[in-house]
Coordinates of C-alpha atoms in Angstrom, one line a residue:
V1 CA 90.0 111.6 78.0
V2 CA 93.3 113.3 78.7
I3 CA 96.0 112.1 76.2
W4 CA 99.6 112.6 77.4
Y5 CA 102.3 112.6 74.8
R6 CA 106.0 113.6 75.1
D7 CA 108.0 114.7 72.1
A8 CA 111.9 115.5 72.9
R9 CA 112.2 116.9 69.0
T10 CA 114.1 120.0 69.1
N11 CA 112.0 121.6 66.1
V12 CA 108.8 121.5 68.0
E13 CA 110.2 124.7 69.0
I14 CA 109.9 126.5 65.3
G15 CA 106.4 125.2 64.4
D16 CA 106.7 121.6 63.8
V17 CA 103.8 120.8 66.1
P18 CA 102.1 117.0 65.9
N19 CA 98.5 117.1 65.8
L20 CA 96.3 114.4 67.7
T21 CA 93.7 112.7 65.8
W22 CA 91.2 110.0 66.8
W23 CA 88.5 107.7 65.4
N24 CA 86.0 105.1 66.1
A25 CA 87.7 102.0 66.2
A26 CA 84.6 99.9 65.4
L27 CA 84.2 101.8 62.0
P28 CA 86.0 100.9 58.9
G29 CA 88.4 103.1 57.1
R30 CA 89.5 105.1 60.4
N31 CA 87.1 108.1 59.9
M32 CA 88.6 111.0 61.6
A33 CA 86.7 111.8 64.6
G34 CA 88.2 114.9 65.6
R35 CA 91.8 116.4 65.6
L36 CA 93.4 119.0 67.9
E37 CA 96.7 120.8 67.7
V38 CA 99.2 119.5 70.5
K39 CA 100.9 122.3 72.6
I40 CA 104.5 121.4 73.4
D41 CA 107.7 123.1 74.3
A42 CA 110.5 123.0 76.3
T43 CA 108.8 124.5 79.3
A44 CA 107.4 121.0 80.6
D45 CA 110.3 119.2 78.9
Y46 CA 108.3 118.5 75.6
T47 CA 105.5 116.7 77.5
S48 CA 101.9 117.6 77.0
K49 CA 98.3 116.8 78.2
T50 CA 95.4 117.4 75.7
L51 CA 91.7 117.0 76.8
I52 CA 89.5 115.1 74.1
T53 CA 85.4 116.0 74.9
G54 CA 82.5 115.0 73.3
L55 CA 83.3 111.1 73.1
T56 CA 80.6 108.6 72.9
P57 CA 79.8 106.5 75.9
G58 CA 80.6 102.7 75.4
T59 CA 83.1 103.2 72.5
E60 CA 86.5 101.9 71.5
Y61 CA 88.6 104.7 69.9
G62 CA 92.0 104.7 68.1
F63 CA 94.3 107.6 68.3
S64 CA 97.3 108.8 66.4
I65 CA 100.1 111.9 67.7
G66 CA 103.3 112.3 66.2
A67 CA 104.3 108.5 65.3
R68 CA 102.5 107.2 68.2
R69 CA 99.4 105.2 68.2
G70 CA 96.9 104.0 71.0
R71 CA 93.5 103.1 71.9
F72 CA 91.0 103.7 74.7
K73 CA 87.3 102.7 75.3
T74 CA 85.1 104.9 76.9
P75 CA 82.7 103.7 79.8
S76 CA 78.9 104.0 79.5
S77 CA 75.9 103.5 81.7
D78 CA 75.4 100.0 80.3
T79 CA 79.0 99.1 81.0
K80 CA 78.4 96.1 83.6
K81 CA 81.3 94.1 82.8
V82 CA 84.4 95.7 84.0
N83 CA 88.2 94.2 83.9
F84 CA 91.0 96.3 85.5
V85 CA 94.3 95.9 86.8
F86 CA 96.2 97.7 89.6
G87 CA 99.7 97.9 91.5
S88 CA 102.5 99.6 92.9
C89 CA 106.5 99.7 93.1
L90 CA 108.4 99.8 90.0
G91 CA 112.0 99.7 89.7
G92 CA 112.9 100.2 93.5
Q93 CA 116.1 98.7 95.5
G94 CA 118.0 98.1 92.6
F95 CA 115.3 96.3 90.4
G96 CA 115.6 98.4 87.5
R97 CA 114.8 97.8 83.7
N98 CA 115.8 93.9 82.8
L99 CA 118.7 93.8 80.2
A100 CA 118.2 91.6 76.9
D101 CA 119.4 88.5 78.7
H102 CA 117.3 88.4 81.7
P103 CA 115.2 85.0 81.7
D104 CA 111.8 86.8 81.6
G105 CA 113.3 88.8 79.0
E106 CA 114.1 92.7 78.3
G107 CA 112.5 95.8 80.5
F108 CA 109.5 95.3 82.6
P109 CA 107.7 92.0 81.4
I110 CA 105.1 92.5 83.8
M111 CA 103.7 95.2 81.6
S112 CA 103.1 93.0 78.8
A113 CA 101.3 90.2 81.1
M114 CA 99.0 92.8 82.4
L115 CA 98.5 93.9 78.8
N116 CA 97.5 90.7 77.7
Y117 CA 94.3 90.8 79.9
K118 CA 93.0 93.8 77.9
P119 CA 91.9 95.9 81.0
D120 CA 89.2 98.3 80.8
F121 CA 91.9 100.7 83.1
F122 CA 94.6 100.7 85.0
Y123 CA 95.0 101.8 88.6
C124 CA 98.5 102.8 89.8
N125 CA 99.1 102.8 93.4
G126 CA 102.3 105.0 93.4
D127 CA 105.7 104.3 93.6
W128 CA 106.2 104.2 90.1
I129 CA 109.6 105.9 90.1
Y130 CA 112.1 105.4 93.0
A131 CA 113.3 108.8 92.8
D132 CA 115.4 108.7 95.8
E133 CA 117.5 105.8 95.1
T134 CA 120.3 105.2 92.3
I135 CA 120.1 102.6 89.8
H136 CA 123.2 100.9 89.5
P137 CA 124.2 98.7 86.4
A138 CA 125.0 96.1 88.8
S139 CA 123.3 96.1 92.3
P140 CA 125.1 96.8 95.4
Q141 CA 122.6 94.7 97.7
D142 CA 123.5 91.7 99.0
Y143 CA 119.9 90.2 98.4
N144 CA 120.2 90.6 94.9
K145 CA 123.7 90.8 94.3
D146 CA 123.7 89.0 91.1
R147 CA 121.2 91.6 89.7
T148 CA 121.6 93.9 86.6
S149 CA 119.8 96.8 85.2
F150 CA 119.6 98.7 82.0
I151 CA 121.2 102.2 82.3
P152 CA 120.9 104.8 79.6
P153 CA 123.8 105.1 77.2
G154 CA 126.8 107.6 78.4
M155 CA 125.7 107.2 82.0
D156 CA 127.4 105.2 84.8
N157 CA 124.4 105.0 86.8
L158 CA 121.0 106.5 87.2
P159 CA 121.1 108.9 90.4
A160 CA 118.8 109.6 92.9
A161 CA 116.6 112.9 91.8
I162 CA 117.7 115.9 93.4
D163 CA 116.2 118.7 91.0
L164 CA 113.7 119.0 88.3
D165 CA 115.9 117.7 85.5
S166 CA 116.8 114.6 87.5
F167 CA 113.2 113.8 88.5
R168 CA 112.2 113.8 85.0
N169 CA 115.0 111.7 84.0
R170 CA 113.6 109.0 86.1
Y171 CA 110.1 109.2 84.7
K172 CA 111.9 109.2 81.4
Y173 CA 113.8 106.0 82.2
N174 CA 110.4 104.0 83.0
L175 CA 108.0 105.6 80.3
E176 CA 110.7 105.0 77.2
E177 CA 110.8 101.1 78.1
P178 CA 108.7 99.5 75.0
Q179 CA 106.3 97.3 77.1
L180 CA 105.4 99.8 79.4
A181 CA 104.9 102.3 76.9
S182 CA 102.6 100.1 74.8
F183 CA 100.8 99.2 77.7
L184 CA 100.1 102.7 78.9
A185 CA 99.2 103.5 75.1
S186 CA 96.4 100.8 74.9
T187 CA 95.0 101.4 78.9
P188 CA 93.3 104.1 80.4
M189 CA 94.7 105.0 83.7
W190 CA 94.0 106.9 87.1
N191 CA 96.9 107.1 89.7
T192 CA 98.2 108.5 92.8
A193 CA 101.9 109.2 94.5
D194 CA 103.3 107.8 97.2
D195 CA 106.7 108.4 99.0
H196 CA 109.1 107.2 96.6
E197 CA 107.8 109.5 93.7
I198 CA 109.9 112.2 95.9
R199 CA 111.4 110.9 99.2
N200 CA 111.2 108.0 101.4
D201 CA 108.3 108.4 103.9
Y202 CA 107.7 112.1 102.8
G203 CA 105.2 114.2 103.7
G204 CA 104.5 117.7 101.9
K205 CA 103.9 119.6 105.1
K206 CA 107.0 118.2 106.8
M207 CA 109.0 118.7 103.6
E208 CA 107.8 122.5 103.4
Q209 CA 109.6 123.5 106.5
N210 CA 113.1 123.3 105.1
K211 CA 114.3 125.2 102.0
E212 CA 116.2 122.7 100.8
E213 CA 113.8 119.7 101.3
A214 CA 110.9 122.2 99.8
D215 CA 112.8 123.0 96.9
I216 CA 113.3 119.1 96.3
Y217 CA 109.4 118.5 97.0
H218 CA 108.1 121.1 94.6
A219 CA 110.2 119.8 91.8
G220 CA 109.3 116.2 92.4
I221 CA 105.2 117.6 92.2
Q222 CA 106.3 119.3 89.3
A223 CA 107.7 116.2 87.3
F224 CA 104.9 114.1 88.8
F225 CA 102.1 116.2 87.0
E226 CA 104.3 116.8 84.0
F227 CA 104.6 112.9 83.3
W228 CA 101.2 111.9 84.3
P229 CA 98.0 112.7 82.6
L230 CA 96.6 114.5 85.4
Q231 CA 94.6 117.7 85.5
G232 CA 93.4 118.9 88.7
P233 CA 90.4 121.3 89.2
P234 CA 91.1 125.3 88.4
E235 CA 91.0 125.9 92.1
E236 CA 93.9 123.4 93.1
P237 CA 95.7 122.2 89.7
K238 CA 98.0 120.0 91.6
R239 CA 95.2 118.2 93.7
L240 CA 95.6 114.4 93.7
Y241 CA 92.5 113.1 95.1
R242 CA 89.3 112.6 93.0
S243 CA 86.9 110.0 91.9
A244 CA 85.9 108.3 88.6
S245 CA 83.2 105.9 87.7
W246 CA 83.3 102.9 85.3
G247 CA 79.4 102.0 84.6
P248 CA 77.0 101.3 87.2
N249 CA 79.3 98.5 89.0
V250 CA 82.5 100.6 89.6
D251 CA 83.3 103.9 91.5
L252 CA 87.0 104.8 92.4
F253 CA 88.2 107.1 95.0
V254 CA 91.6 107.9 94.6
L255 CA 93.1 109.0 97.8
D256 CA 96.2 111.6 98.6
T257 CA 98.2 110.3 101.6
R258 CA 101.1 112.6 101.2
S259 CA 100.1 116.1 100.4
Y260 CA 98.0 116.8 103.5
R261 CA 99.5 114.7 106.2
A262 CA 100.4 116.2 109.7
V263 CA 104.0 116.4 110.5
H264 CA 105.3 113.6 112.6
V265 CA 105.0 114.4 116.3
N266 CA 108.2 112.3 117.2
E267 CA 110.0 109.6 115.1
D268 CA 111.0 106.8 117.7
D269 CA 110.3 103.3 118.1
D270 CA 107.9 103.8 120.6
D271 CA 104.7 101.6 119.4
D272 CA 102.1 103.2 121.9
K273 CA 103.0 106.6 120.3
P274 CA 100.9 107.7 117.1
Q275 CA 103.2 109.5 115.0
M276 CA 100.8 111.2 113.1
A277 CA 97.5 113.2 114.3
Y278 CA 96.2 112.5 110.3
I279 CA 96.9 111.7 107.1
L280 CA 94.0 112.5 105.0
G281 CA 92.8 115.9 106.5
A282 CA 89.7 117.2 107.0
E283 CA 88.7 118.3 103.6
Q284 CA 89.9 115.3 101.6
M285 CA 88.1 112.9 104.7
K286 CA 84.8 115.2 103.9
W287 CA 85.1 114.6 100.3
L288 CA 85.5 110.8 100.8
S289 CA 82.9 110.5 103.3
E290 CA 80.3 112.3 101.1
G291 CA 81.2 110.5 97.9
L292 CA 80.8 106.9 99.4
Q293 CA 77.6 108.1 100.9
N294 CA 76.3 109.4 97.7
S295 CA 77.7 106.4 95.6
K296 CA 75.4 104.1 94.0
A297 CA 77.9 101.8 92.5
T298 CA 77.6 98.2 93.1
W299 CA 81.6 98.5 94.1
K300 CA 83.1 101.3 96.1
F301 CA 86.9 101.1 95.6
I302 CA 89.2 103.5 97.2
G303 CA 92.4 103.7 95.9
C304 CA 94.9 103.9 99.2
S305 CA 98.6 103.8 98.6
I306 CA 99.5 102.9 102.3
P307 CA 97.9 99.7 104.0
L308 CA 95.4 100.1 106.7
S309 CA 96.8 97.1 109.0
Y310 CA 100.6 96.7 108.3
K311 CA 103.3 99.1 109.9
T312 CA 105.4 100.8 107.4
G313 CA 108.2 102.9 106.7
H314 CA 111.2 104.7 108.8
M315 CA 110.3 103.2 112.5
D316 CA 107.2 102.1 111.4
S317 CA 105.8 105.5 111.4
D318 CA 104.6 106.0 107.8
G319 CA 101.2 104.9 107.8
W320 CA 97.6 104.0 109.4
S321 CA 99.1 101.5 111.7
D322 CA 100.7 102.5 115.0
G323 CA 101.1 98.7 116.3
N324 CA 98.4 99.0 119.0
T325 CA 94.6 98.2 119.2
D326 CA 93.5 101.7 120.1
T327 CA 91.6 103.6 117.6
T328 CA 91.0 106.9 119.1
S329 CA 94.3 108.7 118.6
G330 CA 96.9 109.4 115.8
A331 CA 95.9 108.9 112.5
E332 CA 94.1 105.3 112.6
N333 CA 91.4 107.5 114.2
E334 CA 90.7 108.9 110.4
V335 CA 89.9 105.5 109.4
F336 CA 87.8 104.7 112.3
T337 CA 85.7 107.6 111.9
L338 CA 85.1 106.9 108.2
L339 CA 84.5 103.0 109.0
E340 CA 81.8 104.4 111.7
Q341 CA 80.3 106.2 108.7
I342 CA 80.4 103.4 106.8
H343 CA 78.8 100.9 109.3
T344 CA 76.0 103.4 110.4
N345 CA 75.0 104.7 107.0
Q346 CA 75.2 101.0 106.1
I347 CA 77.6 101.6 103.1
T348 CA 78.1 98.4 100.9
G349 CA 80.8 97.1 98.5
V350 CA 83.6 99.1 99.8
V351 CA 86.7 97.8 98.9
F352 CA 90.3 99.4 99.6
L353 CA 93.0 99.1 97.0
S354 CA 96.4 99.0 98.9
G355 CA 100.2 98.5 98.2
D356 CA 103.5 99.9 99.8
V357 CA 104.8 96.8 101.7
H358 CA 106.2 95.0 98.9
H359 CA 104.0 91.6 99.3
P360 CA 100.5 91.0 98.1
F361 CA 97.7 90.6 100.6
C362 CA 93.9 90.4 101.1
H363 CA 92.1 91.1 104.4
S364 CA 88.6 91.4 105.3
Y365 CA 87.4 93.6 108.0
D366 CA 84.7 93.3 110.7
P367 CA 85.7 96.3 112.9
F368 CA 82.3 96.1 114.8
H369 CA 82.5 92.7 115.4
T370 CA 79.2 91.7 113.8
G371 CA 80.2 88.2 112.5
E372 CA 80.1 89.7 108.9
P373 CA 82.9 91.8 107.0
L374 CA 82.3 95.3 106.5
F375 CA 84.7 96.1 103.7
Y376 CA 87.6 94.4 102.0
E377 CA 91.2 95.4 101.6
I378 CA 93.2 94.0 98.4
A379 CA 96.6 94.8 97.7
S380 CA 99.4 94.3 94.8
T381 CA 103.0 95.1 95.5
P382 CA 105.6 95.3 93.8
F383 CA 105.4 95.3 90.2
Q384 CA 109.1 95.0 90.1
A385 CA 111.1 96.0 93.2
L386 CA 112.5 94.4 96.5
C387 CA 110.0 91.8 98.0
L388 CA 109.6 91.6 101.7
P389 CA 108.5 88.9 104.1
V390 CA 105.0 89.4 105.6
T391 CA 105.1 91.2 109.0
E392 CA 102.7 91.3 112.2
V393 CA 99.2 92.7 111.5
D394 CA 97.8 95.4 113.7
M395 CA 94.2 94.3 114.8
S396 CA 93.2 97.8 115.3
F397 CA 90.2 97.1 112.8
N398 CA 89.8 93.6 113.5
P399 CA 91.0 92.1 110.2
T400 CA 90.6 88.6 108.9
V401 CA 94.1 87.5 106.9
L402 CA 92.7 85.7 103.8
Y403 CA 95.9 85.8 102.0
A404 CA 99.8 87.0 102.5
E405 CA 102.7 85.8 101.3
G406 CA 106.3 87.1 100.6
E407 CA 110.1 86.6 101.3
L408 CA 113.2 88.8 101.1
G409 CA 114.7 89.5 97.8
G410 CA 114.4 87.6 94.7
E411 CA 111.4 88.1 91.8
K412 CA 109.2 85.3 92.8
Y413 CA 106.5 87.8 94.4
F414 CA 106.5 90.5 91.4
N415 CA 102.8 90.6 91.1
F416 CA 99.7 92.7 90.1
G417 CA 96.1 92.8 91.0
H418 CA 93.4 91.8 88.7
V419 CA 89.9 92.6 89.2
T420 CA 86.8 91.2 87.1
I421 CA 83.0 92.1 87.6
D422 CA 80.5 90.7 85.7
E423 CA 77.1 91.5 84.5
D424 CA 75.5 90.6 88.0
G425 CA 78.0 92.5 90.0
N426 CA 80.0 89.7 91.4
L427 CA 83.5 90.4 91.8
A428 CA 86.6 88.2 91.3
F429 CA 90.3 89.4 92.4
N430 CA 93.4 87.8 91.6
V431 CA 96.8 88.4 92.4
R432 CA 99.0 87.3 89.7
D433 CA 102.3 86.8 89.1
K434 CA 104.7 88.5 86.6
K435 CA 103.7 86.3 84.0
G436 CA 100.0 86.6 84.5
A437 CA 99.4 83.2 86.4
S438 CA 97.0 83.2 89.7
M439 CA 98.6 83.2 93.0
F440 CA 95.4 83.8 95.0
E441 CA 91.8 84.2 94.0
L442 CA 89.1 85.9 95.9
N443 CA 85.0 85.6 94.8
L444 CA 82.4 88.1 96.0
P445 CA 79.0 88.5 95.3
A446 CA 77.3 91.4 94.4
P447 CA 76.5 93.1 98.0
S448 CA 72.8 94.2 98.5
M449 CA 72.5 98.1 98.2
A450 CA 71.7 99.0 101.5
N451 CA 72.5 102.8 101.1

């Protein structure tokens, strides 16, 4: 377990370093299980990431660091029941932290709604900040002209990020919100990045081509890793794609759809012209293919920040979909190659966790026209950002729309995804609104383990 912490006191520079302690929460008296000194200084804006090892599987722990308290539970090979939440898109398009007089309450109230379900873990599908947008005290957009947002004292607005300090400020704006802080202190998590962590529709390779853009890109990536409990492998410390398991029923494969994608061929509105040759790249695709093939989990969740069958981004050129049904060219061919492997090797229980399009949806897919779904895609977005209407579905992978709804503006469709799996491996997926009420439910029986 990696514990993230930030302490902005200047006296940490002179030796007043906090300790991290943890204990088995099921035992009386808070008998300490371990203590570590936290390494913290101004270099990473007083953030720290401390790795705890040697924990007992299937155990709930409490921990303290400085004045903060938190809890987490470790999975075990016997952990068959699983309960997790997921989603994306927080604080965009003028929907910053609520003021105290908001009807739903101050801050980010959807975080309390998620915490009420006491999830085993949380998966964030990106757009956790909108670094490329300014948050104003009163929204300038017509679609939410009456919307007001909290702005830190002494500031006229929270400007878009252009350097390391301003990227850091955007993370602090979100993480200092009490309901969000409480949720994260009590919920283990995994996450990935989408475009608004840095720039709308960005790709790492494209931003590297221009020095000014490259400086922004590297500043954004540095802040991202400073403000999340992420530790990549020694050979690639800022690698995002990775996998995790939660008992015998859940494997999670987290994708990075931004760092390795090809540079756009031509940004225009020609629907018949694929804009990117690939999004994941050969190495990440190989890792995913092998991981799915080797997985013995009942359900294999693929965390993917962009959807499979909705066009997204500027000129509809930011995601997998290119608007036509040809799967042999462009980035769609990456997906189709993966689906061929899933089909040929009879890999069962594949579910994509998607976001980005600012409306929730649920699709089943039968790309080889067998009459039965090969896999599912479930999506939750936005947590708290501009809601959008549902657009036309790309039929390349033969999806069936089981659910999709949205409208422009307002807060009606703020939502999060909630997945539960029972001891027999049966899955229930709910789209829940900002107060936790179900908007849609899908129930799937445990698949037979053909692979």
